[in-house]
JSON list of C-alpha atoms in Angstrom, two decimals:
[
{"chain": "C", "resi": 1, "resn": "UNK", "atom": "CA", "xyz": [85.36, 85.79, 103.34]},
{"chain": "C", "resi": 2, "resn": "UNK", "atom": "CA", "xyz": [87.28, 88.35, 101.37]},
{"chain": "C", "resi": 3, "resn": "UNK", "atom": "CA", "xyz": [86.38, 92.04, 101.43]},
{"chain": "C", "resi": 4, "resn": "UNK", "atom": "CA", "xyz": [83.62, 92.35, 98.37]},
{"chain": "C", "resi": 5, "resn": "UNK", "atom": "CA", "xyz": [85.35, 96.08, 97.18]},
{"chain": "C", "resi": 6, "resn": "UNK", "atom": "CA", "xyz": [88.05, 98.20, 97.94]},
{"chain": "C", "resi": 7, "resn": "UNK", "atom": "CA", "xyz": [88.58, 101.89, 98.24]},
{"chain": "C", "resi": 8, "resn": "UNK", "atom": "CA", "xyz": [91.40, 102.87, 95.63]},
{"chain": "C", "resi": 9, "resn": "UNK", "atom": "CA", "xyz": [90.93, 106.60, 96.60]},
{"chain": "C", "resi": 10, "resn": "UNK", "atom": "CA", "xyz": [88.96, 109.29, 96.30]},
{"chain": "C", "resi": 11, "resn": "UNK", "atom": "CA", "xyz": [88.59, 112.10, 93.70]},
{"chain": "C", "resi": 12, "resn": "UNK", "atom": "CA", "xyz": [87.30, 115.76, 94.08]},
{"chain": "C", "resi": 13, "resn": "UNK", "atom": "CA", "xyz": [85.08, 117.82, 91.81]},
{"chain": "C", "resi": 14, "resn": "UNK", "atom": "CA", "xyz": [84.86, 121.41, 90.46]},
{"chain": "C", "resi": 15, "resn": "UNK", "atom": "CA", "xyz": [82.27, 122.10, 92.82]},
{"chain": "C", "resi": 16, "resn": "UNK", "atom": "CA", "xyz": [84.51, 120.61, 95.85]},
{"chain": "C", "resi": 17, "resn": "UNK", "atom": "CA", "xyz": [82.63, 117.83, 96.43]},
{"chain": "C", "resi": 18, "resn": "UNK", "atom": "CA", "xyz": [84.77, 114.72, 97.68]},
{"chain": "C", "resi": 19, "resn": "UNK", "atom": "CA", "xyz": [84.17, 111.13, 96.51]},
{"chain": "C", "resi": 20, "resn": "UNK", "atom": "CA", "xyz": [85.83, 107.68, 96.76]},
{"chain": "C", "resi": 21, "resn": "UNK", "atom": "CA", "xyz": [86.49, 105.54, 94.19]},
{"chain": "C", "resi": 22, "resn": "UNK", "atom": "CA", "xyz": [86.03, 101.83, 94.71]},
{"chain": "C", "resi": 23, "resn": "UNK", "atom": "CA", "xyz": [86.36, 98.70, 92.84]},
{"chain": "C", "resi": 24, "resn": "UNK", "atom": "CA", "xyz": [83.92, 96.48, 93.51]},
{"chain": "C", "resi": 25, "resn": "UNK", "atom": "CA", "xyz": [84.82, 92.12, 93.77]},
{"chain": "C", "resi": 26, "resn": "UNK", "atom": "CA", "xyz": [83.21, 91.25, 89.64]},
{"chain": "C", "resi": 27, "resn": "UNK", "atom": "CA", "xyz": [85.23, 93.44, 88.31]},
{"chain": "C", "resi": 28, "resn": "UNK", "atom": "CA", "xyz": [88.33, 94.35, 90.31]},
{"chain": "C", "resi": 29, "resn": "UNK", "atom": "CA", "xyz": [90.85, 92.52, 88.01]},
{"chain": "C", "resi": 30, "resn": "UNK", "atom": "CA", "xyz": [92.14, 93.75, 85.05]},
{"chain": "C", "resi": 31, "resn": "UNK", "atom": "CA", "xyz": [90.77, 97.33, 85.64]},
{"chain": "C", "resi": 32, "resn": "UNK", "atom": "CA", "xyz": [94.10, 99.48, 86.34]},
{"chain": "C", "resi": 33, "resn": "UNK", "atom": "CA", "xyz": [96.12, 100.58, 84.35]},
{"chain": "C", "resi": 34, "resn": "UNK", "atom": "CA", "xyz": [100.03, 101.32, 85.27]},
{"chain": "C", "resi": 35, "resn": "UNK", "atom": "CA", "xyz": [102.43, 102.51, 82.59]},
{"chain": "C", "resi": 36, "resn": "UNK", "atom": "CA", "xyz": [105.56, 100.47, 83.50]},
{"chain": "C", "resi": 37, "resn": "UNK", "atom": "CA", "xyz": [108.13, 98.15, 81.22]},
{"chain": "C", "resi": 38, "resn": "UNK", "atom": "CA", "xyz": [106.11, 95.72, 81.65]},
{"chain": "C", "resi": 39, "resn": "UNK", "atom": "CA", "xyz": [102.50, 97.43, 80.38]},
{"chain": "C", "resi": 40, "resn": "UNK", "atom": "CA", "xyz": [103.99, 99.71, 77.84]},
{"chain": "C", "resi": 41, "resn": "UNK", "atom": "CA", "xyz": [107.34, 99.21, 77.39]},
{"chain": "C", "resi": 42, "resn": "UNK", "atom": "CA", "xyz": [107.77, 101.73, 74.48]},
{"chain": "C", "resi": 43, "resn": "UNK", "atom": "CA", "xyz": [106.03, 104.76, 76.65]},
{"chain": "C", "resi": 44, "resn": "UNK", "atom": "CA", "xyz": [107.91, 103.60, 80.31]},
{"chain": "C", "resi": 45, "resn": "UNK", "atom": "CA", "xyz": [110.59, 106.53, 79.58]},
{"chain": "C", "resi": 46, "resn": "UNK", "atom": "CA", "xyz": [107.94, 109.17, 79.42]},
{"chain": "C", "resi": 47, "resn": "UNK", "atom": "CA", "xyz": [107.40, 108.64, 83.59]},
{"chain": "C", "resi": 48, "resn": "UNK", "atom": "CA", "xyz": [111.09, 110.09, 83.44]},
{"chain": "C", "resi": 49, "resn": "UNK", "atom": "CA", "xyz": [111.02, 112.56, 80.70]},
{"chain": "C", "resi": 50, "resn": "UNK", "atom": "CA", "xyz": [107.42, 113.52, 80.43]},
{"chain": "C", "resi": 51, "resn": "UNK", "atom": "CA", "xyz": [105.87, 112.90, 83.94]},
{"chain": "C", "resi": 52, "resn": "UNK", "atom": "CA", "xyz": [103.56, 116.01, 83.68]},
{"chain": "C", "resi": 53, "resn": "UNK", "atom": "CA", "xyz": [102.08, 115.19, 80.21]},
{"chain": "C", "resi": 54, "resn": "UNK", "atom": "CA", "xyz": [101.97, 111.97, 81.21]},
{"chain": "C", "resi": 55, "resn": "UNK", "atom": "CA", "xyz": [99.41, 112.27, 84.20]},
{"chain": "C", "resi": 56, "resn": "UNK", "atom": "CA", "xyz": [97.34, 114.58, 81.59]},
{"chain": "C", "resi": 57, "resn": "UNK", "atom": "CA", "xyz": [97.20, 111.89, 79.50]},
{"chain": "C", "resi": 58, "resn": "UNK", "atom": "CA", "xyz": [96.10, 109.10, 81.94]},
{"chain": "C", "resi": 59, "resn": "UNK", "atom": "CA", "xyz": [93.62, 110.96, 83.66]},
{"chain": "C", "resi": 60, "resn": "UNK", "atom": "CA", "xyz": [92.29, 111.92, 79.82]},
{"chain": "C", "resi": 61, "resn": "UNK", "atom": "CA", "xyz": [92.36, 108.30, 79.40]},
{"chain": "C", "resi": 62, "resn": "UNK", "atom": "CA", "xyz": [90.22, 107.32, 82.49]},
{"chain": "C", "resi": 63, "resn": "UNK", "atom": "CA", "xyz": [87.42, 109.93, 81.31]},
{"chain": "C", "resi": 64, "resn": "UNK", "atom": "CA", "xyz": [87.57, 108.01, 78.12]},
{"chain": "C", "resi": 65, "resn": "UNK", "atom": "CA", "xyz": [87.08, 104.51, 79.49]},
{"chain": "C", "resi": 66, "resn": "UNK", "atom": "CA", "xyz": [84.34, 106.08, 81.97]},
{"chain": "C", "resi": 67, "resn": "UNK", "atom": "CA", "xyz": [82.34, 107.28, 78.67]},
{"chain": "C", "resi": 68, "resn": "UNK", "atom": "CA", "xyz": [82.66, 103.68, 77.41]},
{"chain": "C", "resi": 69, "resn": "UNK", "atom": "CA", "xyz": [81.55, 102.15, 80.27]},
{"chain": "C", "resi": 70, "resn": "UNK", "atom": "CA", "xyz": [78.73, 104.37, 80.66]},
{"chain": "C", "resi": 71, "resn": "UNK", "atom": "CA", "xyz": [77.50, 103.74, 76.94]},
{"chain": "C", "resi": 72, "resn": "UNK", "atom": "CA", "xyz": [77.66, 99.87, 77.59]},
{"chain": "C", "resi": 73, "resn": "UNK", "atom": "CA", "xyz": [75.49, 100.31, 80.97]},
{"chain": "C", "resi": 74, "resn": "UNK", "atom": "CA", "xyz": [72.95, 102.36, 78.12]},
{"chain": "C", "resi": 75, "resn": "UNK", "atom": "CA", "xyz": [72.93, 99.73, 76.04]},
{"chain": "C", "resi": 76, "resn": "UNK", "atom": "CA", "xyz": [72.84, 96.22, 77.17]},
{"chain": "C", "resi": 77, "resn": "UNK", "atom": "CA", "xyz": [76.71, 96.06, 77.36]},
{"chain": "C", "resi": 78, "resn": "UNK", "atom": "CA", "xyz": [77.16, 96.22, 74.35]},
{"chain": "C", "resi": 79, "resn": "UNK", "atom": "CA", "xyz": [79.45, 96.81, 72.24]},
{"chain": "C", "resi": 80, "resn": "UNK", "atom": "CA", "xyz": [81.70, 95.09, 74.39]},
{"chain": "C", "resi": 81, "resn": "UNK", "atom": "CA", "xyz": [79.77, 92.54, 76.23]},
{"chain": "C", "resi": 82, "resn": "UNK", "atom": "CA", "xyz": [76.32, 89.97, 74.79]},
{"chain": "C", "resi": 83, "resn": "UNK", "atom": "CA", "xyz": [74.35, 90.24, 77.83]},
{"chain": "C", "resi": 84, "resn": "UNK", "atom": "CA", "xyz": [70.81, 88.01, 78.39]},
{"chain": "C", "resi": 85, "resn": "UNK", "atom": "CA", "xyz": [67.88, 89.72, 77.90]},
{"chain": "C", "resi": 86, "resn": "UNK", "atom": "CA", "xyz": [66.18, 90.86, 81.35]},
{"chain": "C", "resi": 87, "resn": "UNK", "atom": "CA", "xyz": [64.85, 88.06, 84.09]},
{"chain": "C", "resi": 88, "resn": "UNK", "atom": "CA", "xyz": [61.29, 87.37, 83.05]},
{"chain": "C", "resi": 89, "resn": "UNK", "atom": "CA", "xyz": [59.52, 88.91, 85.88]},
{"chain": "C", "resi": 90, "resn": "UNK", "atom": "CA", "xyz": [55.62, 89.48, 85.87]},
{"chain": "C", "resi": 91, "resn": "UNK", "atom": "CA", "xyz": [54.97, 93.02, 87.38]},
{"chain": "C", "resi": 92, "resn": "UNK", "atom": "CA", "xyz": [51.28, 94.58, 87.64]},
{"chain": "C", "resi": 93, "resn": "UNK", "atom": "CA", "xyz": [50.84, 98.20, 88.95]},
{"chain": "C", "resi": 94, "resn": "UNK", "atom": "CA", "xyz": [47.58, 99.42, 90.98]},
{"chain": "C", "resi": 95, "resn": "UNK", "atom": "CA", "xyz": [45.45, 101.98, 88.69]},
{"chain": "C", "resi": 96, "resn": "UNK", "atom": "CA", "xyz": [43.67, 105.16, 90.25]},
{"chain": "C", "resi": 97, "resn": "UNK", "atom": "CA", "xyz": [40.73, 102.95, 89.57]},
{"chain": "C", "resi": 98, "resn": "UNK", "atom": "CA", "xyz": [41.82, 99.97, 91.68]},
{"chain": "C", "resi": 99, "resn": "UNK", "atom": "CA", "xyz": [42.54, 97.45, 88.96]},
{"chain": "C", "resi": 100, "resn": "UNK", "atom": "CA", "xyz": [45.84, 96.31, 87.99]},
{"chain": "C", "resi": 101, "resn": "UNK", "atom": "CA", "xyz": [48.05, 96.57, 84.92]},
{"chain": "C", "resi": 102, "resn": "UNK", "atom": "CA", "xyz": [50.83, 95.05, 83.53]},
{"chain": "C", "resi": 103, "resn": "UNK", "atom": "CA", "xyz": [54.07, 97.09, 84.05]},
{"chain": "C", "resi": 104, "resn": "UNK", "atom": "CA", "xyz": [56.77, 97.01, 81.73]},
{"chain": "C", "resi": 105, "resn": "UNK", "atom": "CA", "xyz": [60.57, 96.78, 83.31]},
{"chain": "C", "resi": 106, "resn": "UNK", "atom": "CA", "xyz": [62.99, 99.17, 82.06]},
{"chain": "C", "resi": 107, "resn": "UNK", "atom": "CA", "xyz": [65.53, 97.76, 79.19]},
{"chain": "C", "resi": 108, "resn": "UNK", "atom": "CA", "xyz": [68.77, 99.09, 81.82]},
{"chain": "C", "resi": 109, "resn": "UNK", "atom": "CA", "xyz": [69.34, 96.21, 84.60]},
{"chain": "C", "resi": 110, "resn": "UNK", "atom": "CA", "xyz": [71.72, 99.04, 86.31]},
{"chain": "C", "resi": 111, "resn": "UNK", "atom": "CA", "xyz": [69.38, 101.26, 86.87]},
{"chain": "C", "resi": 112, "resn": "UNK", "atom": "CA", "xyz": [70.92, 105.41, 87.71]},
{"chain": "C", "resi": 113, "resn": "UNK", "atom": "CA", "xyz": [74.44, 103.25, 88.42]},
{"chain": "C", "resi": 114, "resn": "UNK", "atom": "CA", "xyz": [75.55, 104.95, 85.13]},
{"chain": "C", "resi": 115, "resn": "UNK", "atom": "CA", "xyz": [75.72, 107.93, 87.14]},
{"chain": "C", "resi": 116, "resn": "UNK", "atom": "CA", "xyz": [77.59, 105.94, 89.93]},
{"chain": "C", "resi": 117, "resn": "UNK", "atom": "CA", "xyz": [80.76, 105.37, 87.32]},
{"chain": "C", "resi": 118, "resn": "UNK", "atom": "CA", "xyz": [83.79, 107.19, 88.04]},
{"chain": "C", "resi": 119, "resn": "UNK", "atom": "CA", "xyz": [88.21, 107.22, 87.69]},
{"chain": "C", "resi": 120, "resn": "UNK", "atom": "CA", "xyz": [90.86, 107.55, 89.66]},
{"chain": "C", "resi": 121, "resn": "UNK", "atom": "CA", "xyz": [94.05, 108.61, 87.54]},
{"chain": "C", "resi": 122, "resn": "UNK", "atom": "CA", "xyz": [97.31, 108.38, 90.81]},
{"chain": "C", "resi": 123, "resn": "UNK", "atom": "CA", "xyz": [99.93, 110.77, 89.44]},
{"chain": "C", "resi": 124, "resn": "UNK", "atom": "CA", "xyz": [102.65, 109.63, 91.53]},
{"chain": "C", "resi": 125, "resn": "UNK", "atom": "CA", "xyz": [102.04, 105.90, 90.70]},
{"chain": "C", "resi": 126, "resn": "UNK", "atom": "CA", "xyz": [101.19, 106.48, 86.80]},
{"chain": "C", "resi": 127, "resn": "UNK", "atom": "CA", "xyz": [98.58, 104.56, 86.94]},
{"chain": "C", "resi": 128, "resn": "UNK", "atom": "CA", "xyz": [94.48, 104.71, 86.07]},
{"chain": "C", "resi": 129, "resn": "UNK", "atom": "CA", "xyz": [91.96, 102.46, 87.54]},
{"chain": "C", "resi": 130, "resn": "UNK", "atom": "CA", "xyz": [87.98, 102.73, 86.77]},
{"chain": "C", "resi": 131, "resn": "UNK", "atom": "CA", "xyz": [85.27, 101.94, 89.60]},
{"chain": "C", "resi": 132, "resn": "UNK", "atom": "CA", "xyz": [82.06, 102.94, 91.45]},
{"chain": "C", "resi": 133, "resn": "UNK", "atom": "CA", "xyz": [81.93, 106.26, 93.62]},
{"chain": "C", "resi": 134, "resn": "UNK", "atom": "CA", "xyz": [80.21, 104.92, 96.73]},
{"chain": "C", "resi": 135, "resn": "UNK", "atom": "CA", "xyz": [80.69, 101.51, 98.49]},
{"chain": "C", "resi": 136, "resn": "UNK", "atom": "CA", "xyz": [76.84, 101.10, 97.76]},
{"chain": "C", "resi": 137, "resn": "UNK", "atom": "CA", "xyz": [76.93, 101.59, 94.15]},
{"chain": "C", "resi": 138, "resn": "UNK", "atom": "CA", "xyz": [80.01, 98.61, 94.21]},
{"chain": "C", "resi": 139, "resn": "UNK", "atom": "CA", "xyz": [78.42, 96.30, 96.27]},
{"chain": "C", "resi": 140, "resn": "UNK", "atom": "CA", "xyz": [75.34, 96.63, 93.73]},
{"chain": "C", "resi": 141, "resn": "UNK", "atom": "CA", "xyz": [77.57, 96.55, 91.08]},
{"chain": "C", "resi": 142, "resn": "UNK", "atom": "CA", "xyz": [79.32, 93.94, 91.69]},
{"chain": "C", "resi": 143, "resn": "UNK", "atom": "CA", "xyz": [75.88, 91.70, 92.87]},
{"chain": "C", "resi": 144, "resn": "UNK", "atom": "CA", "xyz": [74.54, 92.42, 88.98]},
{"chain": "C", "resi": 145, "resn": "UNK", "atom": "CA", "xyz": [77.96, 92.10, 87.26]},
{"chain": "C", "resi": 146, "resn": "UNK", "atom": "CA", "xyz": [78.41, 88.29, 89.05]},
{"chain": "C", "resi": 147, "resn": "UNK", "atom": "CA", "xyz": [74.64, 87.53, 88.87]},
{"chain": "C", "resi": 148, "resn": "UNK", "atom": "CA", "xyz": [72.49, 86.67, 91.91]},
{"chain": "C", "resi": 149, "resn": "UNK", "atom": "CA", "xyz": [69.46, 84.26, 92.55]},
{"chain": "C", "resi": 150, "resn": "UNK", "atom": "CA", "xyz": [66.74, 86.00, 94.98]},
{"chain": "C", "resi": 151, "resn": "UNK", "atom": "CA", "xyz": [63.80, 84.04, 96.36]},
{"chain": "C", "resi": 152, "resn": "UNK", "atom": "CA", "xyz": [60.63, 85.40, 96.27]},
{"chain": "C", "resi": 153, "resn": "UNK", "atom": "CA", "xyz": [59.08, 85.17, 99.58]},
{"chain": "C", "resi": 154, "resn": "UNK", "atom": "CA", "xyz": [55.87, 86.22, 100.83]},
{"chain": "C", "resi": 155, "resn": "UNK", "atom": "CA", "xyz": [56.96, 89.22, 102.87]},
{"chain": "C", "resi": 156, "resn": "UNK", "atom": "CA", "xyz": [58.54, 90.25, 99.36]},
{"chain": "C", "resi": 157, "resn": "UNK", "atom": "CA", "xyz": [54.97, 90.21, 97.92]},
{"chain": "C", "resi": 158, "resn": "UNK", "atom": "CA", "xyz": [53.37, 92.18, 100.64]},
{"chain": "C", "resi": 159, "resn": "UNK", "atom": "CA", "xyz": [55.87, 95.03, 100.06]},
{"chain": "C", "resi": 160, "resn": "UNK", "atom": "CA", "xyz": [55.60, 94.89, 96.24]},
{"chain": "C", "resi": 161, "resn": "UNK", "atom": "CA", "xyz": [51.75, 95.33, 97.09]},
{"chain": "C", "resi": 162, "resn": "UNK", "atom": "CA", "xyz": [53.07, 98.27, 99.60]},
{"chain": "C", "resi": 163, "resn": "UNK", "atom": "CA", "xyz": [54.31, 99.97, 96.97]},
{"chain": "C", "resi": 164, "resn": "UNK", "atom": "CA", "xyz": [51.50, 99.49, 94.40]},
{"chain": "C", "resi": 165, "resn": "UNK", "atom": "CA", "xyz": [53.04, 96.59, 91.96]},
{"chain": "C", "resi": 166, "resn": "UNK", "atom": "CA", "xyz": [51.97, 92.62, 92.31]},
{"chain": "C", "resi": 167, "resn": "UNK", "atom": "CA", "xyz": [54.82, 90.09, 91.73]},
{"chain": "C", "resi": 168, "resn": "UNK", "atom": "CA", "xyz": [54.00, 87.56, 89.49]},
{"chain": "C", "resi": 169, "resn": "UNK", "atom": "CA", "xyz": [55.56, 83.68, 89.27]},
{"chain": "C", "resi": 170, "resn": "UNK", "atom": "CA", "xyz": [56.64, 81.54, 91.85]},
{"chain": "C", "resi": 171, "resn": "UNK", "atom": "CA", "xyz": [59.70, 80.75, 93.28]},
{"chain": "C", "resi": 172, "resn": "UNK", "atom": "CA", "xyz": [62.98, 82.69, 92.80]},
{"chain": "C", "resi": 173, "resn": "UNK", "atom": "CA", "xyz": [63.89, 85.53, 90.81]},
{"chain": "C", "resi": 174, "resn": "UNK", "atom": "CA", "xyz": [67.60, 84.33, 88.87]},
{"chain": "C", "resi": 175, "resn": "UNK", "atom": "CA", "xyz": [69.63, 87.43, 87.25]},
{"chain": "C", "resi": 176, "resn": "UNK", "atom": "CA", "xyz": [72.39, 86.00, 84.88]},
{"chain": "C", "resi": 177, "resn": "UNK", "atom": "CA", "xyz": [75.63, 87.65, 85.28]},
{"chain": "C", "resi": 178, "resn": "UNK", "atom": "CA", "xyz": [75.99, 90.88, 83.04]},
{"chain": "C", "resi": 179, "resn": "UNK", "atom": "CA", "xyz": [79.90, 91.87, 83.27]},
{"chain": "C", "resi": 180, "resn": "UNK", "atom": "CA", "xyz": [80.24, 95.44, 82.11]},
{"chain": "C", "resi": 181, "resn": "UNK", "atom": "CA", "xyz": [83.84, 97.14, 83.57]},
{"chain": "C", "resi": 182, "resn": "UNK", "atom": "CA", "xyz": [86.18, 94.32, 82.89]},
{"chain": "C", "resi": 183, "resn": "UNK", "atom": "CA", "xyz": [84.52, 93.31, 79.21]},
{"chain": "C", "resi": 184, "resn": "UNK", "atom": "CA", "xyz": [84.93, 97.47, 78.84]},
{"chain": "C", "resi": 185, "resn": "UNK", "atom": "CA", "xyz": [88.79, 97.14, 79.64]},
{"chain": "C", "resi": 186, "resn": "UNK", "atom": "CA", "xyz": [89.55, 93.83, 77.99]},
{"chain": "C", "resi": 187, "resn": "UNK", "atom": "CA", "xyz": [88.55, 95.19, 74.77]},
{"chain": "C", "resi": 188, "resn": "UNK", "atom": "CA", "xyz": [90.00, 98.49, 74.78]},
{"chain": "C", "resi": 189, "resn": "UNK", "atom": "CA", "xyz": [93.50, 98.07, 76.25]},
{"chain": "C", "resi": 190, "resn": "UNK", "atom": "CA", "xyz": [95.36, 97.45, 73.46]},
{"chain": "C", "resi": 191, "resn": "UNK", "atom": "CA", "xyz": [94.51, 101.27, 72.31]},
{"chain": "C", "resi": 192, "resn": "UNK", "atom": "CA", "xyz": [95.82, 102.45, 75.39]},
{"chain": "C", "resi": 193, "resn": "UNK", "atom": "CA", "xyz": [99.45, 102.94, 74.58]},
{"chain": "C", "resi": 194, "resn": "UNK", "atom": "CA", "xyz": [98.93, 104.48, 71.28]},
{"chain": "C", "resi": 195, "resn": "UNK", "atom": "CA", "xyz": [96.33, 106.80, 72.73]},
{"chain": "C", "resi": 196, "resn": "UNK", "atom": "CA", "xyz": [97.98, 108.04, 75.13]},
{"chain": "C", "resi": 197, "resn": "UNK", "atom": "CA", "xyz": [101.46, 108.57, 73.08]},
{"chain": "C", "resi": 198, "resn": "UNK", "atom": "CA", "xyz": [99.09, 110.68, 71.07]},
{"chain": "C", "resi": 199, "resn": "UNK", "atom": "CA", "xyz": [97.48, 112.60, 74.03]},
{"chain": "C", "resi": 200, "resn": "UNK", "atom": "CA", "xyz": [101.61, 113.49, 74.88]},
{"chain": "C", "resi": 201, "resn": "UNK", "atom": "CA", "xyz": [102.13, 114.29, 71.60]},
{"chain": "C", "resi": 202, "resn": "UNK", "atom": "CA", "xyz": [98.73, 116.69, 71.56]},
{"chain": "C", "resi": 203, "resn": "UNK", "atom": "CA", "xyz": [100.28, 118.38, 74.90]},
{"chain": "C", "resi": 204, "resn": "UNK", "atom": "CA", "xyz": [103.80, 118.84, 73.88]},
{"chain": "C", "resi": 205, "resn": "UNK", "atom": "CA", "xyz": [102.65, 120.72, 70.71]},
{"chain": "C", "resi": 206, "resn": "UNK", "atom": "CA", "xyz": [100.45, 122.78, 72.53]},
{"chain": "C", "resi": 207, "resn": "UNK", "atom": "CA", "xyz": [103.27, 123.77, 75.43]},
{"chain": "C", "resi": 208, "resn": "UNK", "atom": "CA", "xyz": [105.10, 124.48, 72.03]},
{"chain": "C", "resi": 209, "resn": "UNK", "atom": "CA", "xyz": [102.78, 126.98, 70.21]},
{"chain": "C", "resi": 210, "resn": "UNK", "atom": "CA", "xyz": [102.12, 128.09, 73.96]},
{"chain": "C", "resi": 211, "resn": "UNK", "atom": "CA", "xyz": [105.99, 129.57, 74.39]}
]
């Protein structure tokens, strides 16, 4: 069986904290981005003429497509992807009194995995990819992104009732597949070229004024 991620890297905050950056098996893919003849042929000259503005650019361009991301994870992955509404799943939570109520699940499938998003922009290879920053968040990534079946067992009851909910239904619990990174980059990448000539542009008048 193939590896289920792979560590691209690792990036390093203000604060000095070091993560990596992985890509997890749903959506590895079609998520990095390399300016070469091939990609962009019109901007492949700027690796020789402006390599510095060029890595501002792509690593401006990777905090972009991490916002998008982000905003699809808030919102049902839309607007770039139709996903199913959430597995019907009958959840009751103990009251102080003893009796039980009917919980109601959150509308986000992902959970705090928005806060799991992150870039990696390689300045020698001009490239930009966009991925998870722990091999925990991919893995469950990439299980909610391809869609999993889970049977419901009876030790699975027990520590629902452990932790003060009752699991309603019978049998398995099915979550459709709910691509969000690759849907993210399919329907943004034509914008990349042009917004990145325009980043370039942006720094070169700056370095201009700047002199």
């Amino acid at each position: 069986m193939s590896e289920e991620f792979t560590v691209i890297g690792r990036i390093r905050t203000a604060k000095g904290r070091s993560y990596p950056v992985v890509l997890d098996r749903a959506s590895r893919f079609g998520t990095r981005f390399q300016v070469t003849d091939a990609s962009v042929p019109a901007l492949a000259a700027l690796v020789r003429d402006f390599p510095e503005e060029l890595n501002k650019a792509l690593s401006s361009l990777g905090y972009w497509l991490r916002a998008a991301v982000k905003g699809a994870l808030r919102h049902g992955g839309r607007p770039y992807a139709g996903w199913p509404p959430r597995v019907p799943l009958t959840l009751s939570r103990r009251e102080k009194s003893g009796s039980w109520a009917r919980s109601i699940l959150p509308e986000q499938p992902f959970g705090d995995l928005e806060r799991a998003v992150g870039y990696l922009a390689e300045d020698y290879k001009f490239q930009v990819s966009t991925g998870w920053l722990s091999k925990a968040a991919a893995r469950l990534a990439g299980k909610l992104q391809a869609g999993f079946r889970t049977r419901v067992t009876a030790s699975m009851r027990r520590k629902f009732i452990r932790e003060g909910y009752r699991l309603g239904g019978k049998g398995e619990i099915a979550a459709p597949a709910r691509p969000v990174i690759r849907p993210v980059y399919d329907a943004l990448k034509q914008k990349f070229g042009p917004r990145i000539e325009a980043r370039i542009q942006k720094y070169m008048r700056e370095r201009r004024l700047a002199a």
